Amino acid sequence: MNIAEEIRCLCREKNAIIMAHYYQRPEIQDIADFVGDSLALAQVAAKTDADIIVMCGVHFMAETAKILCPDKKVLIPAPEAGCSLADSCKAADLAAWKAAHPDHMVVSYVNTSAAVKALTDVVVTSSNALKIVKQLPEDKPILFGPDQNLGGYINRMTGRKMELWNGGCHVHARFSEEALLALKEQYPNAKVLAHPECKQSILQHADIIGSTQALLNYAKAHPEHKSFLVVTESGILHEMQKACPEVEFIAVPAVMDDMTICQCNECEYMRMCALENLYNCLRDEIGEIIVDEAIAKDAIRPIQRMLEMS
Ligand code: 13P
Ligand code: SF4
């Protein structure tokens, strides 16, 4: 058997499910039982009857699955796969921000640690952030973190004046507006698909702004568009190209250097998971996620609130 067949065999033996985010390497997406955005990964984790969940993604995704499924074994093939956005907000700093704004409610992006979620009123993902914030009482002031770009986008869309944490994702922050404009000239009919973690200077040129799933859904639902400029981590292009083989998807680069060579903007944390560490993780059941019980007890409420509101 090759390594992919051995991994599938281990899944059957152990009643394990492999879940993968759209930013994972193509071969990981292809071997997974389920591929989705942050919201869908949480929704599927909440409902699975597998005994083992293997989360091919970054640490906060596996942690969210463990919080939702405390009785299951949750494994991550690359336990060192963190997230610059989650790291931009430490629980102690959020606690101090909260203490300085005692009348505010706290809305946190899912890209946060369990300890930050435990201090949160409602968690959101890029799929449901707009929908959830619109449901919150208009007279209630909000602290939103840690993604300043997503928060700014929601403020502009809703007219709310949420206080924003000064955090961000280094991958989405580095997209080049200059390169995007050059590509728009080169492909004048292409629609621009952008993730709300991008800066406003990028979002202002977007035709569609949404989560990875929303961008994929748009491309699938609009076969009349024959080309798209994609401004998010380039892993999503794998599923886009599979779903719409006739369509041209162009990954917008992070730099303007030499546009003739591949400049795909990749998240190095997402790329840490490979077939070899996935196989070892499943075979030896290593990389288990443990969440402190007291933190998990407080963190589950805002996640469940999100699932109810989305
Ligand atoms: P979504 O999957 O919710 O679009 O989030 C993107 C992301 O950066 C995950 O790390
Ligand atoms: Fe975190 Fe950005 Fe990587 Fe997503 S792409 S996991 S937000 S560092």
Coordinates of C-alpha atoms and ligand atoms in Angstrom, one line a residue:
M1 CA 0.0 0.0 0.0
N2 CA 1.1 3.6 -0.5
I3 CA 1.1 6.1 2.3
A4 CA -2.3 7.5 1.3
E5 CA -3.9 4.0 1.3
E6 CA -2.3 3.2 4.7
I7 CA -3.7 6.4 6.1
R8 CA -7.2 5.5 4.9
C9 CA -6.8 2.0 6.3
L10 CA -5.8 3.4 9.7
C11 CA -9.0 5.6 9.6
R12 CA -11.2 2.5 9.1
E13 CA -9.4 0.5 11.8
K14 CA -9.6 3.3 14.4
N15 CA -13.0 4.9 13.4
A16 CA -11.1 8.2 12.7
I17 CA -12.2 11.1 10.6
I18 CA -9.7 13.4 8.8
M19 CA -10.7 17.0 8.6
A20 CA -8.8 19.5 6.5
H21 CA -8.9 23.3 6.0
Y22 CA -8.9 24.7 2.4
Y23 CA -5.4 26.1 3.0
Q24 CA -3.9 22.6 3.5
R25 CA -1.6 21.0 0.9
P26 CA -3.5 19.5 -2.0
E27 CA -2.6 15.9 -1.1
I28 CA -4.0 16.5 2.4
Q29 CA -7.3 17.9 1.1
D30 CA -7.6 14.9 -1.3
I31 CA -7.2 12.4 1.5
A32 CA -9.5 14.1 4.0
D33 CA -13.0 12.9 4.8
F34 CA -14.1 16.5 5.0
V35 CA -12.6 19.8 3.7
G36 CA -14.0 23.1 4.8
D37 CA -13.6 26.6 6.2
S38 CA -13.3 27.3 9.9
L39 CA -17.0 27.4 10.5
A40 CA -17.7 24.1 8.7
L41 CA -14.8 22.4 10.5
A42 CA -16.4 23.3 13.9
Q43 CA -19.9 22.3 12.7
V44 CA -18.7 18.9 11.5
A45 CA -16.6 18.3 14.6
A46 CA -19.7 19.1 16.8
K47 CA -21.7 16.3 15.0
T48 CA -19.2 13.5 14.2
D49 CA -19.6 10.1 15.6
A50 CA -16.0 9.2 14.9
D51 CA -13.8 8.2 17.9
I52 CA -10.8 10.1 16.7
I53 CA -10.7 13.5 14.9
V54 CA -7.5 14.3 13.1
M55 CA -7.5 18.0 12.4
C56 CA -5.3 19.0 9.4
G57 CA -5.1 22.6 10.1
V58 CA -3.7 24.9 12.7
H59 CA -3.7 24.6 16.5
F60 CA -6.8 26.7 17.2
M61 CA -8.9 24.6 14.9
A62 CA -8.0 21.4 16.7
E63 CA -8.6 23.1 20.0
T64 CA -12.0 24.2 18.9
A65 CA -12.8 20.6 17.9
K66 CA -11.7 19.4 21.3
I67 CA -13.7 21.9 23.2
L68 CA -16.8 20.8 21.2
C69 CA -16.0 17.1 21.6
P70 CA -14.4 16.7 25.0
D71 CA -14.9 12.9 25.0
K72 CA -13.2 12.3 21.7
K73 CA -9.5 12.1 21.0
V74 CA -8.5 15.1 18.9
L75 CA -5.1 14.8 17.1
I76 CA -3.2 17.3 15.1
P77 CA -0.4 16.1 12.8
A78 CA 1.7 19.2 13.3
P79 CA 1.2 20.4 16.9
E80 CA 3.6 23.3 16.3
A81 CA 1.3 24.8 13.6
G82 CA 0.2 28.0 15.2
C83 CA -1.4 31.1 13.8
S84 CA 0.0 34.7 13.7
L85 CA -3.5 36.0 14.1
A86 CA -4.3 33.9 17.2
D87 CA -0.9 34.8 18.6
S88 CA -1.6 38.5 18.2
C89 CA -4.1 38.4 21.2
K90 CA -3.0 36.9 24.5
A91 CA -5.7 36.1 27.1
A92 CA -4.1 38.4 29.8
D93 CA -4.1 41.4 27.3
L94 CA -7.8 40.7 26.4
A95 CA -8.7 40.5 30.1
A96 CA -7.1 43.9 30.6
W97 CA -9.0 45.4 27.6
K98 CA -12.2 43.9 28.9
A99 CA -11.6 45.4 32.4
A100 CA -11.1 48.8 30.8
H101 CA -14.5 48.5 29.0
P102 CA -16.8 46.8 31.5
D103 CA -20.0 47.7 29.6
H104 CA -18.8 46.2 26.3
M105 CA -19.5 42.7 25.0
V106 CA -16.6 40.7 23.5
V107 CA -16.8 39.2 20.0
S108 CA -13.8 37.1 19.1
Y109 CA -12.7 35.6 15.8
V110 CA -12.4 31.8 15.9
N111 CA -8.6 32.3 15.2
T112 CA -7.9 32.6 19.0
S113 CA -6.7 30.4 21.8
A114 CA -9.2 28.6 24.1
A115 CA -8.2 31.0 26.9
V116 CA -9.2 34.0 24.8
K117 CA -12.5 32.2 23.8
A118 CA -13.1 31.7 27.5
L119 CA -13.2 35.5 28.0
T120 CA -15.5 36.0 25.0
D121 CA -19.3 36.5 24.7
V122 CA -19.6 35.2 21.2
V123 CA -17.2 33.6 18.7
V124 CA -17.4 34.3 15.0
T125 CA -15.7 33.1 11.9
S126 CA -15.3 34.9 8.6
S127 CA -18.4 33.0 7.3
N128 CA -20.8 34.3 9.9
A129 CA -19.2 37.4 11.5
L130 CA -21.4 39.9 9.6
K131 CA -24.5 37.9 10.2
I132 CA -23.8 37.5 14.0
V133 CA -22.8 41.1 14.6
K134 CA -26.0 42.2 12.9
Q135 CA -28.0 40.2 15.5
L136 CA -26.3 41.8 18.5
P137 CA -28.3 44.5 20.3
E138 CA -27.6 47.8 18.6
D139 CA -27.1 49.7 21.8
K140 CA -24.5 47.3 23.1
P141 CA -20.9 48.4 22.6
I142 CA -18.6 45.7 21.3
L143 CA -14.9 44.9 21.6
F144 CA -13.9 42.9 18.5
G145 CA -10.7 41.0 18.1
P146 CA -8.2 40.1 17.2
D147 CA -8.4 40.7 13.4
Q148 CA -8.5 44.4 12.7
N149 CA -9.2 44.0 9.0
L150 CA -12.2 41.7 9.5
G151 CA -13.5 44.0 12.3
G152 CA -13.0 47.1 10.1
Y153 CA -14.9 45.4 7.2
I154 CA -17.8 44.6 9.6
N155 CA -17.8 48.1 10.9
R156 CA -18.0 49.5 7.3
M157 CA -20.8 47.0 6.4
T158 CA -22.9 47.5 9.5
G159 CA -22.2 51.1 10.5
R160 CA -21.3 49.9 14.0
K161 CA -18.4 51.4 15.8
M162 CA -16.9 48.3 17.4
E163 CA -13.6 48.8 19.2
L164 CA -11.0 46.8 17.3
W165 CA -8.0 44.9 18.6
N166 CA -4.9 45.7 16.6
G167 CA -4.2 42.1 15.4
G168 CA -3.9 40.5 12.0
C169 CA -2.8 37.6 9.8
H170 CA 0.6 38.0 8.3
V171 CA -0.4 36.1 5.2
H172 CA -3.4 38.2 4.3
A173 CA -1.6 41.4 5.4
R174 CA 1.2 41.0 2.8
F175 CA -0.9 40.9 -0.4
S176 CA 0.4 43.5 -2.8
E177 CA -2.2 46.1 -4.0
E178 CA 0.3 46.9 -6.8
A179 CA 0.3 43.3 -8.0
L180 CA -3.5 43.0 -7.8
L181 CA -3.9 46.2 -9.9
A182 CA -1.4 44.8 -12.5
L183 CA -3.3 41.5 -12.7
K184 CA -6.6 43.4 -13.0
E185 CA -5.2 45.1 -16.1
Q186 CA -3.9 41.8 -17.4
Y187 CA -7.2 40.1 -16.8
P188 CA -9.8 42.8 -17.3
N189 CA -12.8 40.4 -17.1
A190 CA -11.6 38.5 -14.0
K191 CA -13.7 39.0 -10.8
V192 CA -11.7 39.6 -7.6
L193 CA -12.4 37.2 -4.7
A194 CA -10.9 38.4 -1.4
H195 CA -10.9 37.2 2.1
P196 CA -11.9 39.8 4.8
E197 CA -8.6 39.3 6.6
C198 CA -7.0 41.4 3.8
K199 CA -6.3 45.1 4.3
Q200 CA -8.9 47.6 3.1
S201 CA -6.5 48.7 0.3
I202 CA -7.1 45.2 -1.1
L203 CA -10.8 44.8 -0.2
Q204 CA -11.7 48.1 -2.0
H205 CA -10.9 46.3 -5.3
A206 CA -12.8 43.1 -4.5
D207 CA -16.0 42.0 -6.3
I208 CA -16.7 39.4 -3.6
I209 CA -15.5 39.4 0.0
G210 CA -16.0 36.3 2.0
S211 CA -14.7 33.3 3.8
T212 CA -12.9 30.6 1.9
Q213 CA -16.1 28.7 1.6
A214 CA -18.1 31.7 0.4
L215 CA -15.4 32.5 -2.2
L216 CA -15.6 28.9 -3.5
N217 CA -19.4 28.9 -3.5
Y218 CA -19.4 32.1 -5.5
A219 CA -17.1 30.6 -8.2
K220 CA -19.2 27.5 -8.3
A221 CA -22.5 29.4 -8.6
H222 CA -21.3 31.7 -11.4
P223 CA -20.1 29.6 -14.4
E224 CA -20.5 32.7 -16.5
H225 CA -17.2 34.1 -15.1
K226 CA -14.3 32.5 -16.7
S227 CA -11.5 33.9 -14.6
F228 CA -11.0 34.9 -11.0
L229 CA -8.2 36.7 -9.2
V230 CA -8.0 35.1 -5.8
V231 CA -6.8 37.1 -2.8
T232 CA -6.4 34.6 0.1
E233 CA -4.0 31.8 1.0
S234 CA -3.4 29.9 -2.3
G235 CA -4.4 26.5 -0.9
I236 CA -8.0 27.3 -1.8
L237 CA -7.1 27.2 -5.5
H238 CA -6.9 23.4 -5.3
E239 CA -10.6 23.0 -4.5
M240 CA -11.6 25.8 -6.8
Q241 CA -9.9 24.3 -9.7
K242 CA -11.4 20.8 -8.9
A243 CA -14.9 22.2 -8.6
C244 CA -14.6 24.5 -11.7
P245 CA -12.1 22.9 -14.1
E246 CA -13.0 25.2 -17.0
V247 CA -12.4 28.3 -15.0
E248 CA -9.0 30.1 -14.6
F249 CA -8.1 30.9 -11.0
I250 CA -5.1 33.2 -10.6
A251 CA -3.5 33.5 -7.2
V252 CA -2.7 37.1 -6.4
P253 CA 0.9 37.3 -5.0
A254 CA 2.3 38.9 -1.9
V255 CA 5.0 40.7 -3.8
M256 CA 5.3 42.5 -7.1
D257 CA 8.8 41.2 -8.0
D258 CA 8.8 38.8 -11.0
M259 CA 5.3 38.0 -12.0
T260 CA 6.5 35.2 -14.3
I261 CA 7.5 32.9 -11.5
C262 CA 5.2 31.4 -8.9
Q263 CA 4.7 33.8 -6.0
C264 CA 1.8 32.0 -4.3
N265 CA 1.0 33.4 -0.9
E266 CA 1.2 30.4 1.5
C267 CA 0.6 30.1 5.2
E268 CA 3.7 28.3 6.5
Y269 CA 1.7 27.0 9.5
M270 CA -1.0 25.5 7.3
R271 CA 1.7 23.8 5.2
M272 CA 3.3 22.0 8.2
C273 CA 0.9 19.1 7.9
A274 CA 2.1 16.6 5.3
L275 CA 1.2 12.9 4.5
E276 CA 4.1 11.6 6.6
N277 CA 3.2 13.4 9.9
L278 CA -0.5 12.7 9.3
Y279 CA 0.4 9.0 9.0
N280 CA 2.6 9.0 12.1
C281 CA 0.0 10.9 14.1
L282 CA -2.8 8.5 13.2
R283 CA -0.7 5.3 13.6
D284 CA 0.8 6.3 17.0
E285 CA -2.1 8.6 18.1
I286 CA 0.4 11.4 18.8
G287 CA -0.2 15.1 18.8
E288 CA -3.2 14.9 21.1
I289 CA -4.9 18.1 22.0
I290 CA -5.6 18.7 25.7
V291 CA -7.6 21.7 26.9
D292 CA -7.7 22.7 30.5
E293 CA -11.1 21.7 31.8
A294 CA -11.9 25.0 33.5
I295 CA -11.0 27.0 30.3
A296 CA -12.9 24.5 28.1
K297 CA -16.0 25.0 30.3
D298 CA -16.0 28.8 29.7
A299 CA -14.8 28.5 26.0
I300 CA -17.6 26.2 24.9
R301 CA -20.4 28.8 25.6
P302 CA -19.4 31.4 23.0
I303 CA -18.7 28.7 20.5
Q304 CA -22.1 27.2 20.9
R305 CA -23.6 30.6 20.8
M306 CA -21.9 31.1 17.4
L307 CA -23.2 27.8 16.1
E308 CA -26.8 28.7 17.2
M309 CA -26.6 32.2 15.6
S310 CA -24.9 31.2 12.3
Ligands
13P1 P1 -11.9 30.8 6.9 O1 -11.7 29.3 6.7 O2 -13.0 31.0 7.9 O3 -12.2 31.5 5.7 O4 -10.6 31.4 7.6 C1 -9.4 31.6 7.0 C2 -8.3 31.4 7.9 O5 -7.4 32.2 7.9 C3 -8.2 30.2 8.7 O6 -7.0 30.2 9.3
SF4_2 FE1 -3.5 32.1 10.8 FE2 -3.3 33.6 8.7 FE3 -2.3 31.1 8.6 FE4 -5.0 31.5 8.7 S1 -3.6 32.1 7.1 S2 -3.8 30.1 9.9 S3 -5.1 33.4 10.0 S4 -1.6 32.8 10.0

